[in-house]
Coordinates of C-alpha atoms and ligand atoms in Angstrom, one line a residue:
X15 CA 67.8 126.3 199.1
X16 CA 70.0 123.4 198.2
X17 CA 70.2 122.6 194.2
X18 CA 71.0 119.5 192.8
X19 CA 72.7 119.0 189.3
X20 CA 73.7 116.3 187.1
X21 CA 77.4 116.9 187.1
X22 CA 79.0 113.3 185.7
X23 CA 78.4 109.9 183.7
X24 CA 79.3 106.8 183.9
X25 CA 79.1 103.5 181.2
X26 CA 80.6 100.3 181.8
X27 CA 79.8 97.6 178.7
X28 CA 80.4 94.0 178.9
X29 CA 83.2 93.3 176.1
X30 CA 81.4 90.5 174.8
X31 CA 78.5 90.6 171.9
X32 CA 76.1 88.8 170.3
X33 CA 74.8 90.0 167.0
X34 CA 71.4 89.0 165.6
X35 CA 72.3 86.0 163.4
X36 CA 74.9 84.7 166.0
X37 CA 71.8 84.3 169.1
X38 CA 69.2 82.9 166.3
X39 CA 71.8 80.3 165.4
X40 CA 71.9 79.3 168.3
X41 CA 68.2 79.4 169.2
X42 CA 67.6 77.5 165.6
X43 CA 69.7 74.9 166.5
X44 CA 67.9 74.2 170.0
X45 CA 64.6 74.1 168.4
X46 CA 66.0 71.7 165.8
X47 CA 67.4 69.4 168.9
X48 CA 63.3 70.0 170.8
X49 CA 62.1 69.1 167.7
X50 CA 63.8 66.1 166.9
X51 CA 63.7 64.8 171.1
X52 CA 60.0 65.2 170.6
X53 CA 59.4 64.1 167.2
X54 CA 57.1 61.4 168.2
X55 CA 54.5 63.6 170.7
X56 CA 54.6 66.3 167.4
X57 CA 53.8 63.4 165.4
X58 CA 51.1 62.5 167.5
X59 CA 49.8 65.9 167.8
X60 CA 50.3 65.8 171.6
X61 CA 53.0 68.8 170.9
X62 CA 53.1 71.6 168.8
X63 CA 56.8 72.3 167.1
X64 CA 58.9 75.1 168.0
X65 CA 59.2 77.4 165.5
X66 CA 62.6 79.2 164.3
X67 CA 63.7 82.6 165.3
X68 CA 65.0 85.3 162.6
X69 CA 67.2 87.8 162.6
X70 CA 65.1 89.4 160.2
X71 CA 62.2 89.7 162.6
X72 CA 64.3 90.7 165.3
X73 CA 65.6 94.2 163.8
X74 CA 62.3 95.0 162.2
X75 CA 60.0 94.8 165.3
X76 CA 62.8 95.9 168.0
X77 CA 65.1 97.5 165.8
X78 CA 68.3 95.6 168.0
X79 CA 71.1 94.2 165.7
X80 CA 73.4 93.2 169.0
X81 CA 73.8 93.1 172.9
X82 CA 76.7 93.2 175.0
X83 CA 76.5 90.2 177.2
X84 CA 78.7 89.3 180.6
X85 CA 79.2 85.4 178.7
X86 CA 78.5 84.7 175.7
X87 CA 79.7 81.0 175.6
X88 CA 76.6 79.6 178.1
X89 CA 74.0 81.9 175.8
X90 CA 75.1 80.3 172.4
X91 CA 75.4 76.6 173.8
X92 CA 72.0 75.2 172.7
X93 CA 72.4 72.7 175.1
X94 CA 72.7 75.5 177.4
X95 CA 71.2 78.8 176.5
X96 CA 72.1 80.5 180.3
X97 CA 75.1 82.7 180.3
X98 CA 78.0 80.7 182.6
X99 CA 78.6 83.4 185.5
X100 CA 80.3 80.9 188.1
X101 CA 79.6 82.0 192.1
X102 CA 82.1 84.0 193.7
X103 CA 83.5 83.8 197.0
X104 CA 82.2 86.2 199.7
X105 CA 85.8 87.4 199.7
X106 CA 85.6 88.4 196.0
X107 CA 84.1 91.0 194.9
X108 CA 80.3 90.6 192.8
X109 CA 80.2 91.1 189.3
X110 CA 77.5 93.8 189.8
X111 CA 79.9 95.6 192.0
X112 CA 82.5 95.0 189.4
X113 CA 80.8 96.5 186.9
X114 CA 79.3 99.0 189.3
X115 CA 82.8 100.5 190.3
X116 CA 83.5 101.4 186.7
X117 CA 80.9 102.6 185.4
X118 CA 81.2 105.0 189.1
X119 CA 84.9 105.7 188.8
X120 CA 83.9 107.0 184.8
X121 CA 81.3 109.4 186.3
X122 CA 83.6 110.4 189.0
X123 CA 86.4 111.8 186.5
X124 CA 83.7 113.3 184.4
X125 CA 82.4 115.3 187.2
X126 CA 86.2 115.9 188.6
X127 CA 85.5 114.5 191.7
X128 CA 87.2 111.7 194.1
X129 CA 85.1 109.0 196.3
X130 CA 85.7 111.3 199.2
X131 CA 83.2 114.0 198.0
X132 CA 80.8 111.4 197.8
X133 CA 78.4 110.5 200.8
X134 CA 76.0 107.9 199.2
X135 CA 75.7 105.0 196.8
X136 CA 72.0 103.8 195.1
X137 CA 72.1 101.1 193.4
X138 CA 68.9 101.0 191.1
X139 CA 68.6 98.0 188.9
X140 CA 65.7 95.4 187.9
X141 CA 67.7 92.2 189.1
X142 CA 70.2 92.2 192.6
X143 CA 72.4 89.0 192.7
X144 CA 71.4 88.0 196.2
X145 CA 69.4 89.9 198.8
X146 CA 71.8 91.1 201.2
X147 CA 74.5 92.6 202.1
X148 CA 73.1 95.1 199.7
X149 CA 74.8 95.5 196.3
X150 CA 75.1 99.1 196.9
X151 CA 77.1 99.1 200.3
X152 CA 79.5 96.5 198.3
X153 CA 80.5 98.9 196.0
X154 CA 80.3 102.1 198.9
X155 CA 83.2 99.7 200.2
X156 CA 85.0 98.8 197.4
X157 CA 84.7 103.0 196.2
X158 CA 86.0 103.7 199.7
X159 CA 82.9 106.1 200.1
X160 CA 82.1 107.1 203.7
X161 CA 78.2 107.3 203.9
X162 CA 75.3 105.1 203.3
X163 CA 74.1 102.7 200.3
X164 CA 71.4 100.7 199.7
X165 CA 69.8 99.1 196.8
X166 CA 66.5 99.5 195.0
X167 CA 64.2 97.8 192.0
X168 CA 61.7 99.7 189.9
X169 CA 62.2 97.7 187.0
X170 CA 63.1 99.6 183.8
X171 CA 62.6 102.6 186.0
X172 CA 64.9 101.5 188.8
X173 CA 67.4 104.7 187.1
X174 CA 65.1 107.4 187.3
X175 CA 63.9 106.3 190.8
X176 CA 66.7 106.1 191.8
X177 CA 67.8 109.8 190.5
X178 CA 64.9 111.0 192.3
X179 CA 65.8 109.3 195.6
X180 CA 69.6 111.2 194.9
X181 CA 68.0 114.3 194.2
X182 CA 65.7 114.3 197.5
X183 CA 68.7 113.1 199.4
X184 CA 71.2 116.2 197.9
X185 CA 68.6 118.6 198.7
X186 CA 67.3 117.7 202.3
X187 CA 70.7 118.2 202.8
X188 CA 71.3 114.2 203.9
X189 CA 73.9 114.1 201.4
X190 CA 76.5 116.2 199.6
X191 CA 76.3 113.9 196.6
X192 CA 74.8 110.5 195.3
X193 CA 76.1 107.8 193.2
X194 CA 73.1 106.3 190.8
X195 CA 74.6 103.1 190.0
X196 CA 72.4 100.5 187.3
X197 CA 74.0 97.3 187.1
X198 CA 72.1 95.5 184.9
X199 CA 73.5 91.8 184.1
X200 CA 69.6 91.3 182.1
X201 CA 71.1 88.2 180.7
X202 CA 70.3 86.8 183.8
X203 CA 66.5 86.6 183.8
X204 CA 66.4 86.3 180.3
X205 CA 64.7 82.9 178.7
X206 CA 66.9 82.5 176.1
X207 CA 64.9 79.3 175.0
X208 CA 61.4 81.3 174.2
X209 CA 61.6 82.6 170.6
X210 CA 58.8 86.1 171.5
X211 CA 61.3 87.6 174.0
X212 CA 65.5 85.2 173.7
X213 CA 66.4 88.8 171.8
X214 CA 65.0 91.4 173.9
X215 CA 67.8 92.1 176.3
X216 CA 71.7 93.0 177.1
X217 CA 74.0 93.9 179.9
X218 CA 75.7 97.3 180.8
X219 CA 76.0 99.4 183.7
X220 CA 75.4 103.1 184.2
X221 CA 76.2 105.3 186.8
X222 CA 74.7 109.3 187.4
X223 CA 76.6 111.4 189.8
X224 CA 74.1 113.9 191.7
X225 CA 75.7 116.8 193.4
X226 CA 74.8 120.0 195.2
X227 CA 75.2 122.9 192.3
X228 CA 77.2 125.5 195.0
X229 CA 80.0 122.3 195.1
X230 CA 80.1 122.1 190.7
X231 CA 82.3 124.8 188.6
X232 CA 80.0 127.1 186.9
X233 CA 77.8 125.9 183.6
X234 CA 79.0 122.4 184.4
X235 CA 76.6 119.8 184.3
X236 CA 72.8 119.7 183.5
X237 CA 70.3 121.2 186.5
X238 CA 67.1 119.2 187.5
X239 CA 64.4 120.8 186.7
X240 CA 62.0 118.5 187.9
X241 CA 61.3 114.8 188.1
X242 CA 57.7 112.9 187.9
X243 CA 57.3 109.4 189.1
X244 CA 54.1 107.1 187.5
X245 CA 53.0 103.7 188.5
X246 CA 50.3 102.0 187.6
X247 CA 50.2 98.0 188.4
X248 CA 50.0 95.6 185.2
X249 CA 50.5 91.9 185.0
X250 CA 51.6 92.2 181.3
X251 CA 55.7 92.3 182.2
X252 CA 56.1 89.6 184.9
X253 CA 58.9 87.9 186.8
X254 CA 57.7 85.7 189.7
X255 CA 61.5 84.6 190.5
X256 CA 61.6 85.3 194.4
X257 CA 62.7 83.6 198.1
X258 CA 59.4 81.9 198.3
X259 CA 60.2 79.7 195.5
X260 CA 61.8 77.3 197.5
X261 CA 58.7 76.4 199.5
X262 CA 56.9 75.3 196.5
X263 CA 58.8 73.3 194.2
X264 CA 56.3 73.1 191.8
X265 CA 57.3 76.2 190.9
X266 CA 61.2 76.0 190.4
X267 CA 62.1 75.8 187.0
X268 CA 59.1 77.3 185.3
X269 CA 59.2 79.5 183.0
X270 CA 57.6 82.1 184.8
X271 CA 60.5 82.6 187.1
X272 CA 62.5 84.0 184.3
X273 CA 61.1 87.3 182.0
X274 CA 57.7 87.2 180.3
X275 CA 55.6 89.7 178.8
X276 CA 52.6 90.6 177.1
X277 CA 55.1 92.4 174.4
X278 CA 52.4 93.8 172.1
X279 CA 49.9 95.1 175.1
X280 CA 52.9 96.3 176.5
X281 CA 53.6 98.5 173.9
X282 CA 50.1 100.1 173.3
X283 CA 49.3 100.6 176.7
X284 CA 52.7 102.0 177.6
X285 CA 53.5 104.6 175.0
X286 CA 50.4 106.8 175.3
X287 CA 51.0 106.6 179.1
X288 CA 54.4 107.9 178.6
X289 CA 53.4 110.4 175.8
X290 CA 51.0 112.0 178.2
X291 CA 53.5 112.0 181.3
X292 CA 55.9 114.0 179.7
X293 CA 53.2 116.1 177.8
X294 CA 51.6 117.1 181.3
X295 CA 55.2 117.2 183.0
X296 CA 56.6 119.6 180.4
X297 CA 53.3 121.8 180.7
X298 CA 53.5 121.8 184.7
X299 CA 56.9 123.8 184.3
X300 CA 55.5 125.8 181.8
X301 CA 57.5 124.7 179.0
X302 CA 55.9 123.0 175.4
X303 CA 57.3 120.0 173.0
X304 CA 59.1 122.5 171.0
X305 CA 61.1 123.4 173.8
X306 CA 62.9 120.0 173.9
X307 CA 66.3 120.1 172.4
X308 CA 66.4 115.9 173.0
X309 CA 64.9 112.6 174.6
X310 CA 66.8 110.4 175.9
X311 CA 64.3 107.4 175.6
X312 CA 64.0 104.3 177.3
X313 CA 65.7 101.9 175.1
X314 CA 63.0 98.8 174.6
X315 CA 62.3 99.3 171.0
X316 CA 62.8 101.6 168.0
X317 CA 59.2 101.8 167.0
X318 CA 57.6 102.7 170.3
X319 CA 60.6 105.3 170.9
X320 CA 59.3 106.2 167.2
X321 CA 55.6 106.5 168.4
X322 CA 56.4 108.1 171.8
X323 CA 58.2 110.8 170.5
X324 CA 55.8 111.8 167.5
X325 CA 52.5 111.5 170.1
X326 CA 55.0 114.2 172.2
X327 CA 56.3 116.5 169.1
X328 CA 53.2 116.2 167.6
X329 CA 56.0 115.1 164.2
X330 CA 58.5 112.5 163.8
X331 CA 61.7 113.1 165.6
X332 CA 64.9 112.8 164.4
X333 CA 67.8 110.4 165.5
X334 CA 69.3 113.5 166.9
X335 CA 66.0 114.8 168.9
X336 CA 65.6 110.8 170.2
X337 CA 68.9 109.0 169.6
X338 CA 69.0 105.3 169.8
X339 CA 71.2 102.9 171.5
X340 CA 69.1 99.2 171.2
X341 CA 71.0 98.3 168.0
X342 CA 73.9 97.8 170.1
X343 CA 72.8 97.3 173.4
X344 CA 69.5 95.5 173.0
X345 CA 67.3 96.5 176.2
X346 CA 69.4 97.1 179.1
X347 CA 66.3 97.7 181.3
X348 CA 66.9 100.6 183.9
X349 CA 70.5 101.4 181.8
X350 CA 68.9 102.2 178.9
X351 CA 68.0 106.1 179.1
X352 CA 71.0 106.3 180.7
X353 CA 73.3 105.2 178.3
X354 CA 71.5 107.3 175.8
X355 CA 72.2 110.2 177.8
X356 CA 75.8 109.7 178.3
X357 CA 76.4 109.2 174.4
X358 CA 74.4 111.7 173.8
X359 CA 74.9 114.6 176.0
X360 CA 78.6 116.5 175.3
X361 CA 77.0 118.4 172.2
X362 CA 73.9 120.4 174.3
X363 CA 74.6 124.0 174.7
X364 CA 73.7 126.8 177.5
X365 CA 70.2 126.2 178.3
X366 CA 69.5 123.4 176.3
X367 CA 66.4 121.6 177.7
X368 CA 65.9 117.6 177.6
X369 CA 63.9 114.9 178.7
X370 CA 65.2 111.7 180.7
X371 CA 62.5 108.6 180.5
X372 CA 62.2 105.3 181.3
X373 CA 59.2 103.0 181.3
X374 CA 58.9 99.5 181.8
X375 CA 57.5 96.5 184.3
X376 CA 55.0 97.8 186.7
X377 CA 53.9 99.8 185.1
X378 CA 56.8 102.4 186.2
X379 CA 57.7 105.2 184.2
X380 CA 60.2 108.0 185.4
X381 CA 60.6 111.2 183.9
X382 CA 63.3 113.7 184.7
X383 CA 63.4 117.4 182.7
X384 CA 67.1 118.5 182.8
X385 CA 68.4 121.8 181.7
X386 CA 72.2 122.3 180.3
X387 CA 74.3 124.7 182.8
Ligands
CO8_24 N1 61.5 85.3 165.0 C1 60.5 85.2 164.0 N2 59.2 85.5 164.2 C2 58.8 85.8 165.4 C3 59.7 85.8 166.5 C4 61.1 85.5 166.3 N3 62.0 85.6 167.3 N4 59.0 86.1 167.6 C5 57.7 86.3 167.3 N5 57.6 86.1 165.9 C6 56.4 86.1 165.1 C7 55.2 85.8 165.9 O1 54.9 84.4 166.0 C8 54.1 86.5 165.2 O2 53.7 85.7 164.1 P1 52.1 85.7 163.6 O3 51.8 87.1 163.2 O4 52.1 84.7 162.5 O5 51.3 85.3 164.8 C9 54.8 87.7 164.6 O6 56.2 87.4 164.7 C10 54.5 89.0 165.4 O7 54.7 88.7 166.8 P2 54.5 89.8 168.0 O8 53.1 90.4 167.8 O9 54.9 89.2 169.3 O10 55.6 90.9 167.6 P3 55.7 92.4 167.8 O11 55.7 93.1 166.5 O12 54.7 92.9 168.9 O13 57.2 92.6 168.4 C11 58.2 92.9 170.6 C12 57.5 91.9 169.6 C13 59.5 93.3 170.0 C14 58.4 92.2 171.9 C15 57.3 94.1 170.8 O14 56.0 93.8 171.1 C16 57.9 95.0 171.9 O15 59.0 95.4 172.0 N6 57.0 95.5 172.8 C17 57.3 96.4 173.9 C18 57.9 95.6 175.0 C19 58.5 96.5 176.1 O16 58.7 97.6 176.0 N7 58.7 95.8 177.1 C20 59.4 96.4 178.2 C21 59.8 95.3 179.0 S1 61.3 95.6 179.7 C22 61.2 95.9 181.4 O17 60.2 96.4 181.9 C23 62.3 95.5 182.2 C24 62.0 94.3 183.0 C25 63.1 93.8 183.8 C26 64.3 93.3 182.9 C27 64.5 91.8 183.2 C28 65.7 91.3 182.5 C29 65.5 90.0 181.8

């Protein structure tokens, strides 16, 4: 029977950042120009004031400090408040393949392996640039990767889907290895005029290379012990952006076509659903909490990681047991976990066991046990 292991890593981050103070500036000075464009209505009481963001706020209930952003000049225009990513050419190649091909080409050299021992090409993110031709076949091109690619959207979850989909595809023998690429450009969809969520999110890309074990050196890489998919549908993270727009254009423009959530429902009805699909994964391979050298987390914020790992350990985890990334990265949806894991992986030993989990819109949450060769 075919294996399939983990064998390389990938990170590509957006030079650019904005730190706390530099996005509520910005968003401070908007409200003051709403304010002062609608003075009148407010003082008529036909319009309620918009209220100022803080920086304070943000690091205490997220615990984010910065993101990493493709532009930061169109976020931190007031007048603006949408990064400035001009359309390319079809002749040029996307900035999600751009980013895609590095973060690939890292994973590649980590694993020792060239384009040509590769056969496929996911790419799993919560927001494609356009609809076809898919993302992923871009970057199969631009890689020089002779094979099949397609793209794929689970959300915050498109990364763990998506290492599912590689894993199936290694070991029904379609493929002799997968590229799980997650370029996530959440800057995007991001309403950077709404003071509950303008902090929530970043951009990075991450890429997993998925191999079959007989083609990695021995002890290299991390096997896949097994990998559990949840859904379960919610209305509470919504984005009704989508090709039917168009025919009502009632609808273009709203704020509903950009990120919203229910952030506070969201996070009590998503960490004990987590908590409990990785309690009953771990006990359907016969392993306990204790047995968990690390989680690599979902990276939405520090308190629920906080909760989710103590309702799993039964005690508070340490930084080191459940290491963090938001401060610098904000939410990078689907990226998230996956960034975690590649900062955090080079120090587990021989048999080292840890836990891969995202959770987001849906709700999806995908959870992949992974042992140390
Ligand atoms: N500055 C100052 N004060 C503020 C601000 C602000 N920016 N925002 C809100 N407040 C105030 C509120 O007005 C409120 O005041 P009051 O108590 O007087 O009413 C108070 O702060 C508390 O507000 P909240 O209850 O909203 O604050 P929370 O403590 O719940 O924190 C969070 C808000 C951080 C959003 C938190 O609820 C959270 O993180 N929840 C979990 C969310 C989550 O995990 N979501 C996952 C979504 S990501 C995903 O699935 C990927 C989707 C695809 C990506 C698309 C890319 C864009």
């Amino acid at each position: 029977m075919i294996k399939a292991v983990i064998s390389g890593t990938g990170l590509y981050t957006p030079p650019a950042s904005i730190d706390n103070d530099e996005l509520v500036e910005a968003f401070n000075q908007y409200v003051e120009l709403f304010n002062s464009e609608h003075a009148e209505e407010i003082a008529r009481g036909d319009l309620e004031p918009l209220q100022p963001s803080s920086s304070a706020f943000i690091e205490k209930a997220s615990g984010i400090k910065r993101r990493h952003v493709v532009d930061r000049e169109g976020i931190l225009d007031p007048k603006r408040m949408v990064p400035s990513i001009p359309e390319r050419s079809n002749d040029e190649p996307s900035v999600q393949c751009e980013m895609a091909v590095a973060a690939c080409k890292e994973a590649l050299e980590q694993a020792g392996k060239t384009a040509g021992d590769v056969d496929a090409v996911i790419v799993a993110c919560s927001n494609l640039q356009r609809a076809y031709p898919a993302v992923a076949i871009e970057v199969q091109q631009a890689l020089g990767i002779d094979g099949f690619a397609y793209d794929m959207n689970v959300a915050c979850s498109s990364a763990t889907f998506g290492l599912q989909a590689a894993v199936n595809s290694v070991e029904n023998g379609s493929a002799r290895a997968v590229l799980v690429v997650s370029p996530e450009i959440c800057s995007g969809h991001l309403n950077f005029r709404d003071r509950d969520s303008h902090f929530i999110f970043g951009d990075a890309c991450t890429a997993i290379l998925v191999e079959r074990e007989e083609d990695t050196a021995e002890g290299a890489g991390f096997e896949i012990l097994g990998t559990r998919l949840k859904t379960q549908f919610s209305n509470n993270i919504r984005n009704n952006f989508g090709f039917l727009n168009r025919a009502d254009e009632s609808g273009i423009g709203q704020p509903d076509k950009l990120f919203i959530q229910q952030g506070r429902k969201v996070f009590k009805e998503v960490s004990p659903l987590v908590a409990e699909t990785i309690q009953k994964q771990l006990a359907s391979l016969s392993l306990s909490p204790d047995d968990l050298r690390r989680m690599w987390l979902h990276q939405a914020n520090l308190n629920m990681n906080q909760l989710i790992a103590r309702r799993v350990l039964g005690r508070d985890a340490t930084t080191d047991e459940a290491p963090v990334i938001l401060d610098e990265y904000a939410n990078t949806s689907s990226a998230g976990s996956i960034i975690a894991f590649h900062k955090f992986k080079a120090d587990l030993e021989h048999g080292d066991i840890g836990v891969i989990c995202s959770f987001g819109a849906g709700y999806s949450i995908g959870s992949v046990v992974i042992r140390r060769r």
